[in-house]
mmCIF file of C-alpha atoms in Angstrom:
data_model
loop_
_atom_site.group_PDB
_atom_site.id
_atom_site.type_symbol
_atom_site.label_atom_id
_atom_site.label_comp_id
_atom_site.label_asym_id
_atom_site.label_seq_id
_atom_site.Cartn_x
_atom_site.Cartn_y
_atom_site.Cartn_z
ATOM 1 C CA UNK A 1 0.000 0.000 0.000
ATOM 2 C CA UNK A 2 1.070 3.278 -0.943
ATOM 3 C CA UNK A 3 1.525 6.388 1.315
ATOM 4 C CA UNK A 4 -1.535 7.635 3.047
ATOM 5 C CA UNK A 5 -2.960 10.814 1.463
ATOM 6 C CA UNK A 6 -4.409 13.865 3.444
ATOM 7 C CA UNK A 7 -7.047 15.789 2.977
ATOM 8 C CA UNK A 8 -5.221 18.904 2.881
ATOM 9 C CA UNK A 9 -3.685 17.421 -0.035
ATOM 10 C CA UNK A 10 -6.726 16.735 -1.855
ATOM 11 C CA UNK A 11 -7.685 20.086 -1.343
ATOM 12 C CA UNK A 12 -4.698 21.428 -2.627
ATOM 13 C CA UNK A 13 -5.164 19.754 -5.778
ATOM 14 C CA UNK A 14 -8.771 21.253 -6.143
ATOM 15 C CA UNK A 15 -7.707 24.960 -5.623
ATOM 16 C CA UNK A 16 -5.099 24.157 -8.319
ATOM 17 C CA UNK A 17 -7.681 22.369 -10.537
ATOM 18 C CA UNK A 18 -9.945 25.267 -10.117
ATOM 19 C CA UNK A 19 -7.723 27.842 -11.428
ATOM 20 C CA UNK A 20 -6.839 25.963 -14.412
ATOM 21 C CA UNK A 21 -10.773 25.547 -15.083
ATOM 22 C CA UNK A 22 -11.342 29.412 -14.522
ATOM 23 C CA UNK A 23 -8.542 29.348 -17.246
ATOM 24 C CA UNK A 24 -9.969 30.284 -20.750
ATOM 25 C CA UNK A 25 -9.535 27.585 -23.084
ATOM 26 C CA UNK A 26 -10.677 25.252 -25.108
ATOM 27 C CA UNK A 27 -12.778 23.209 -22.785
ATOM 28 C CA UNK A 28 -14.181 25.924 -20.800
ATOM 29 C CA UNK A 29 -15.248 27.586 -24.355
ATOM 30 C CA UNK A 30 -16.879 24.770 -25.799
ATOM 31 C CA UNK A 31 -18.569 24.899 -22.733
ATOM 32 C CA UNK A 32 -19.693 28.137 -23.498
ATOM 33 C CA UNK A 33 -21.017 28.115 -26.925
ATOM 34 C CA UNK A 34 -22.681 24.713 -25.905
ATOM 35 C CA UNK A 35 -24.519 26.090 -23.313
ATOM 36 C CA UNK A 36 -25.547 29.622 -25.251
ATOM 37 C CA UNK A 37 -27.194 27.369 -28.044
ATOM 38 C CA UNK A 38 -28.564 24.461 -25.965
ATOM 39 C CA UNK A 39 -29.188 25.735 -23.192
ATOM 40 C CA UNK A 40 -27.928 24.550 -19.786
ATOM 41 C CA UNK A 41 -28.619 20.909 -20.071
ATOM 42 C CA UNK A 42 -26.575 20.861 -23.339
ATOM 43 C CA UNK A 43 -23.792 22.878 -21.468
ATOM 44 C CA UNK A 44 -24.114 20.489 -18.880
ATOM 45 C CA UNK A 45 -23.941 17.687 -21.021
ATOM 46 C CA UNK A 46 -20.542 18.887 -22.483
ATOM 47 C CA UNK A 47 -19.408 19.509 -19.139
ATOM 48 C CA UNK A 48 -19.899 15.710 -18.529
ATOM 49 C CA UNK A 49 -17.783 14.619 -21.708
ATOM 50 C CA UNK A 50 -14.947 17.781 -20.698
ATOM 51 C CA UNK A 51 -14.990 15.579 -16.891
ATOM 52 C CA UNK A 52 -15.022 12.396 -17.868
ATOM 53 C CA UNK A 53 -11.903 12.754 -20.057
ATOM 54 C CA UNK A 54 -10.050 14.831 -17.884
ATOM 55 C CA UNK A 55 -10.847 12.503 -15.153
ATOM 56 C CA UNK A 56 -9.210 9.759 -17.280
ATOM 57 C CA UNK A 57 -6.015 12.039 -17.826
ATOM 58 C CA UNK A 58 -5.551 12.320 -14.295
ATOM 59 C CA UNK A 59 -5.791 8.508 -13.596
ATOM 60 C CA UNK A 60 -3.433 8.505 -16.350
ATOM 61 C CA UNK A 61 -1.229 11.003 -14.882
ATOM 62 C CA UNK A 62 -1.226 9.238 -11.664
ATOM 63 C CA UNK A 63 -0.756 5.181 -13.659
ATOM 64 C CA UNK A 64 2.663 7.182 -15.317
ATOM 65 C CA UNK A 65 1.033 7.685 -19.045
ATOM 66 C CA UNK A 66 3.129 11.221 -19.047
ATOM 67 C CA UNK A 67 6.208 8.572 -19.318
ATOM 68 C CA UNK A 68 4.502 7.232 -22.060
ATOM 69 C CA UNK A 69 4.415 10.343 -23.868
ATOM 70 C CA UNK A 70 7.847 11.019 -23.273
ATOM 71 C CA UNK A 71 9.143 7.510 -24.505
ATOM 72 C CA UNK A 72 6.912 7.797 -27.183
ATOM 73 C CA UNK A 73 6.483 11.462 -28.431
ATOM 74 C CA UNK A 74 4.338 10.326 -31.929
ATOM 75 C CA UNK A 75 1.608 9.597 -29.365
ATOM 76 C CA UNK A 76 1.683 12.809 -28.157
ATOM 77 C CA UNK A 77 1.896 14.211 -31.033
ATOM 78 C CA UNK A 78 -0.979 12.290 -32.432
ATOM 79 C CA UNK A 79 -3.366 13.015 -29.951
ATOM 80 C CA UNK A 80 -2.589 16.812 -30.355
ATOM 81 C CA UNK A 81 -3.030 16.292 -33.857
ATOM 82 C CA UNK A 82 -6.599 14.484 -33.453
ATOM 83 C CA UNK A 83 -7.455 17.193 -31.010
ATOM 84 C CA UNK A 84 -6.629 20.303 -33.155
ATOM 85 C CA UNK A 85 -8.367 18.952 -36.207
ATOM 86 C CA UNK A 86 -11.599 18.527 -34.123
ATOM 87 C CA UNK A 87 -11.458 22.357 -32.648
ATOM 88 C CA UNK A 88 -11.107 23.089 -36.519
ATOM 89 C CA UNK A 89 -14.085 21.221 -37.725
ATOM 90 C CA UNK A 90 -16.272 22.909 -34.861
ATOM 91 C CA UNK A 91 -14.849 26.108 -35.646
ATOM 92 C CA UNK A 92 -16.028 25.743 -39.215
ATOM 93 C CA UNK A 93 -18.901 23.920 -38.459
ATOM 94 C CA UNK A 94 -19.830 26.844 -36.104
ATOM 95 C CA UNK A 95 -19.014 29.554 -38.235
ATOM 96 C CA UNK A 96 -21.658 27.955 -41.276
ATOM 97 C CA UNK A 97 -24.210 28.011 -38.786
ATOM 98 C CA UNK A 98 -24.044 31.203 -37.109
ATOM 99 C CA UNK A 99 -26.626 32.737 -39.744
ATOM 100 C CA UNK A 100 -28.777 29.271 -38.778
ATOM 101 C CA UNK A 101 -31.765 28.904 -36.439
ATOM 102 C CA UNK A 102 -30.689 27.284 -33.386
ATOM 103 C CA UNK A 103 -32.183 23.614 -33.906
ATOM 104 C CA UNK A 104 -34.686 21.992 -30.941
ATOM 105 C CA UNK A 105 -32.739 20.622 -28.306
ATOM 106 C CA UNK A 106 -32.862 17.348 -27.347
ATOM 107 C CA UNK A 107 -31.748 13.733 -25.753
ATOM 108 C CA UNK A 108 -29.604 13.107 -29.047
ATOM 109 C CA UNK A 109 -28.657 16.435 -28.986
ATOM 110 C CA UNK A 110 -27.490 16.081 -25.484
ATOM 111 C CA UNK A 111 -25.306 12.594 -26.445
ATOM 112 C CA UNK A 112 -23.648 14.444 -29.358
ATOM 113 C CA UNK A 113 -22.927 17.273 -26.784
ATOM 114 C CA UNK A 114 -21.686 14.790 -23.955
ATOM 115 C CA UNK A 115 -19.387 13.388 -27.194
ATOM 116 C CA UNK A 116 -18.103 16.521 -28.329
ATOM 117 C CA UNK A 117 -16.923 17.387 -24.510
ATOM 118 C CA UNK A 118 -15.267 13.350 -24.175
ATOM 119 C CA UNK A 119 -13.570 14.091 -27.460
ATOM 120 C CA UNK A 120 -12.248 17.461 -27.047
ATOM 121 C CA UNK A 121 -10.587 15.913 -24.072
ATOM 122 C CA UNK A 122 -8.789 13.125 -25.709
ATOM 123 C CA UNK A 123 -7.343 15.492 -27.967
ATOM 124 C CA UNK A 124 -5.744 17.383 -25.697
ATOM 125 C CA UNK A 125 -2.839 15.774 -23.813
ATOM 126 C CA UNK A 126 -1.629 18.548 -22.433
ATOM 127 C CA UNK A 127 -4.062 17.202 -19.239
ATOM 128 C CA UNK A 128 -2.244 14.972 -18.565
ATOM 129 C CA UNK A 129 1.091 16.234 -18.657
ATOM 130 C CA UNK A 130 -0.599 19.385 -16.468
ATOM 131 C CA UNK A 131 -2.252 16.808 -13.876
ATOM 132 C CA UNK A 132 1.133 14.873 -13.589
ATOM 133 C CA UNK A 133 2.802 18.034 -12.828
ATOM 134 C CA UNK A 134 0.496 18.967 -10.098
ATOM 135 C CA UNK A 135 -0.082 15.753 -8.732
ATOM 136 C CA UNK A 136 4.300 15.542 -8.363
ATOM 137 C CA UNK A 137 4.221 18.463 -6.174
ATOM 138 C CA UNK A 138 0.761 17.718 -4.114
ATOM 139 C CA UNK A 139 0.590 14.344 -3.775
ATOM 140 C CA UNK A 140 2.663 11.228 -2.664
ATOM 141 C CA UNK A 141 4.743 8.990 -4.435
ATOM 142 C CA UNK A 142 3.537 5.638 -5.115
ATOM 143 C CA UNK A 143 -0.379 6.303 -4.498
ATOM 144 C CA UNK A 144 -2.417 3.146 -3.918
ATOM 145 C CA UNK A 145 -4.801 2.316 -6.670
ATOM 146 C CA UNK A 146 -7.619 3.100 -4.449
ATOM 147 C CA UNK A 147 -6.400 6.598 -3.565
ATOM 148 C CA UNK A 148 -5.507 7.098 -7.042
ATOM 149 C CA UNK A 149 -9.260 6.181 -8.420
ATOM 150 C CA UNK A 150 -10.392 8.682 -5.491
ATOM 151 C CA UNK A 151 -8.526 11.164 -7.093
ATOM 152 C CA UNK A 152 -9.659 10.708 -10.514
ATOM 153 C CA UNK A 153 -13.272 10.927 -8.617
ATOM 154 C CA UNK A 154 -12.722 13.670 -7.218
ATOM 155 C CA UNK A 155 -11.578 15.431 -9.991
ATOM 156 C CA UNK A 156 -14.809 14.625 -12.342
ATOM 157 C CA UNK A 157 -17.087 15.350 -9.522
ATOM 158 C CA UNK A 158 -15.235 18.768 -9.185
ATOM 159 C CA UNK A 159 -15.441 19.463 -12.559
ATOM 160 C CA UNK A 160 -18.388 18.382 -13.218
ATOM 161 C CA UNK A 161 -19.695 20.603 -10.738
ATOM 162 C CA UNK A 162 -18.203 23.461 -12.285
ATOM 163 C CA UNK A 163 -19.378 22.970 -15.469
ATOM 164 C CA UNK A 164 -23.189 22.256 -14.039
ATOM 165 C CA UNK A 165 -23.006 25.777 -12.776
ATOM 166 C CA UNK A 166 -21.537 27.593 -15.670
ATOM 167 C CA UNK A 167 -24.086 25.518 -18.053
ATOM 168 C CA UNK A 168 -26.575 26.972 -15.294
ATOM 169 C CA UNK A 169 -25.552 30.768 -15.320
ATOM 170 C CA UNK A 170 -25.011 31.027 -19.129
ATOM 171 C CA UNK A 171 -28.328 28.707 -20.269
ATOM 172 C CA UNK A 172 -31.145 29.786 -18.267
ATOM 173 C CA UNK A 173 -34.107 31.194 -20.417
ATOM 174 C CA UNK A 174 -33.214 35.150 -19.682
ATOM 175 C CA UNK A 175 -29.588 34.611 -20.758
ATOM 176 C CA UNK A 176 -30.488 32.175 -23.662
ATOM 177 C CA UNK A 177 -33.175 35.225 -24.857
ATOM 178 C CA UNK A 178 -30.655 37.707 -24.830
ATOM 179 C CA UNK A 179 -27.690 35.429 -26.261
ATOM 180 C CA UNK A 180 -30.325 34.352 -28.974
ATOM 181 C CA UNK A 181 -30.856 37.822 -30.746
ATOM 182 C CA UNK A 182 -26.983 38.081 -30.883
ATOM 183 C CA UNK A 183 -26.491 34.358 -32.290
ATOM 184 C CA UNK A 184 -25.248 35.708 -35.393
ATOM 185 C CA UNK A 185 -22.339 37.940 -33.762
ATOM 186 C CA UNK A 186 -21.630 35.214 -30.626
ATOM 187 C CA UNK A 187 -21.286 32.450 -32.999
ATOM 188 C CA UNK A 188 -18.855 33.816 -35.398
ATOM 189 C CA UNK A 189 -16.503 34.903 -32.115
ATOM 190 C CA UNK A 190 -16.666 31.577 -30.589
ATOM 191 C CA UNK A 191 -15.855 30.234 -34.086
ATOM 192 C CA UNK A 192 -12.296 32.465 -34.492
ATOM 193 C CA UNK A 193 -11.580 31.199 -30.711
ATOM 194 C CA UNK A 194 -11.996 27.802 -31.266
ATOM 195 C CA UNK A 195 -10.146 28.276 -34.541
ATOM 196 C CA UNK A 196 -6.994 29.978 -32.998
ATOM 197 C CA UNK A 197 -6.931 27.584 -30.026
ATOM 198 C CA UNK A 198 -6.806 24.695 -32.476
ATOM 199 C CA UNK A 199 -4.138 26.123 -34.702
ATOM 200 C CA UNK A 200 -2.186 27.027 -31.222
ATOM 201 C CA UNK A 201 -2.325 23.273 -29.910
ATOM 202 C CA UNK A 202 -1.343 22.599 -33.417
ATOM 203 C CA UNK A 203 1.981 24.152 -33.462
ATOM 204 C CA UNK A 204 2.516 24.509 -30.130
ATOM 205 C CA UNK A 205 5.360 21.718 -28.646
#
């Protein structure tokens, strides 16, 4: 069994995680635009995907897969690859639309959403190289596996939460009316984000 880990710890790591979600980015845009045009259960629903992945990075992080990526830099490379090319497509995607009625939400709606969030995620493997860089300084060497998977827990359920509450703010029906009659304008900004963040985690090392 591994070293015992304290809650101060864990708490440490959630102050950290909390910044970087605060952060903008890709995930916490996507986010965003999901939750403008969907409203909040779509935003949620994306929020899901963005913590489920991330989640997975960190049990990476903690199971050594940042080794992985250093043994094996095409991986990395790959997976930043897959990851750009998907901001891209919603970019463009997003930017054809923007003149578009916003189409009735719904349950498949909400899986593509959920989907979009999980994928976003897997192309970005910067996570895990940030969570194993975090988790160094906070945590223990040599974590059990059941400490580790209470990490990883821990971090969907934080950032799950966080999401939930942005979806919340952003996709209620006053803040959808008012987003709605500027659809055009919001669309077409979230597009040349989404864009330049996918070019930057193209070239970026």
């Amino acid at each position: 069994m591994g070293p015992a880990m304290t809650l101060e710890q864990l708490l440490a790591f959630n102050l950290a995680l909390l910044a970087a979600l605060a952060a903008p980015g890709p995930a916490l845009l996507l986010c965003l635009k999901a939750s403008v045009s969907g409203g909040w259960r779509q935003g949620l629903a994306t929020g899901l995907g963005l913590a489920t992945m991330a989640s997975i990075w960190t049990f990476a992080a903690l199971l050594g897969l940042d080794g992985l990526f250093t043994l094996f830099p095409w991986a990395y490379g790959a997976l930043k690859a897959l990851g750009a090319g998907y901001l891209l497509w919603i970019a463009w995607k997003t930017w054809r639309a923007a003149d578009d009625p916003l189409p009735p939400a719904g349950e498949a709606r909400r899986g593509a959403a959920y989907l979009s969030g999980l994928i976003v995620n897997i192309g970005n493997p910067k996570s895990v190289l940030f969570a194993a860089a975090v988790l160094v300084v906070i945590f223990p060497p040599d974590l059990s596996l059941g400490q580790s998977l209470l990490v990883a827990a821990n971090h969907f359920a934080l950032e799950a939460a966080f999401y939930g509450l942005f979806a919340a703010a952003l996709g209620g029906p006053t803040m959808a009316a008012r987003c709605l009659r500027l659809k055009p304008v919001l669309d077409r900004i979230a597009a040349v984000a989404l864009g330049a963040l996918g070019l930057r985690l193209l070239v970026s090392r």
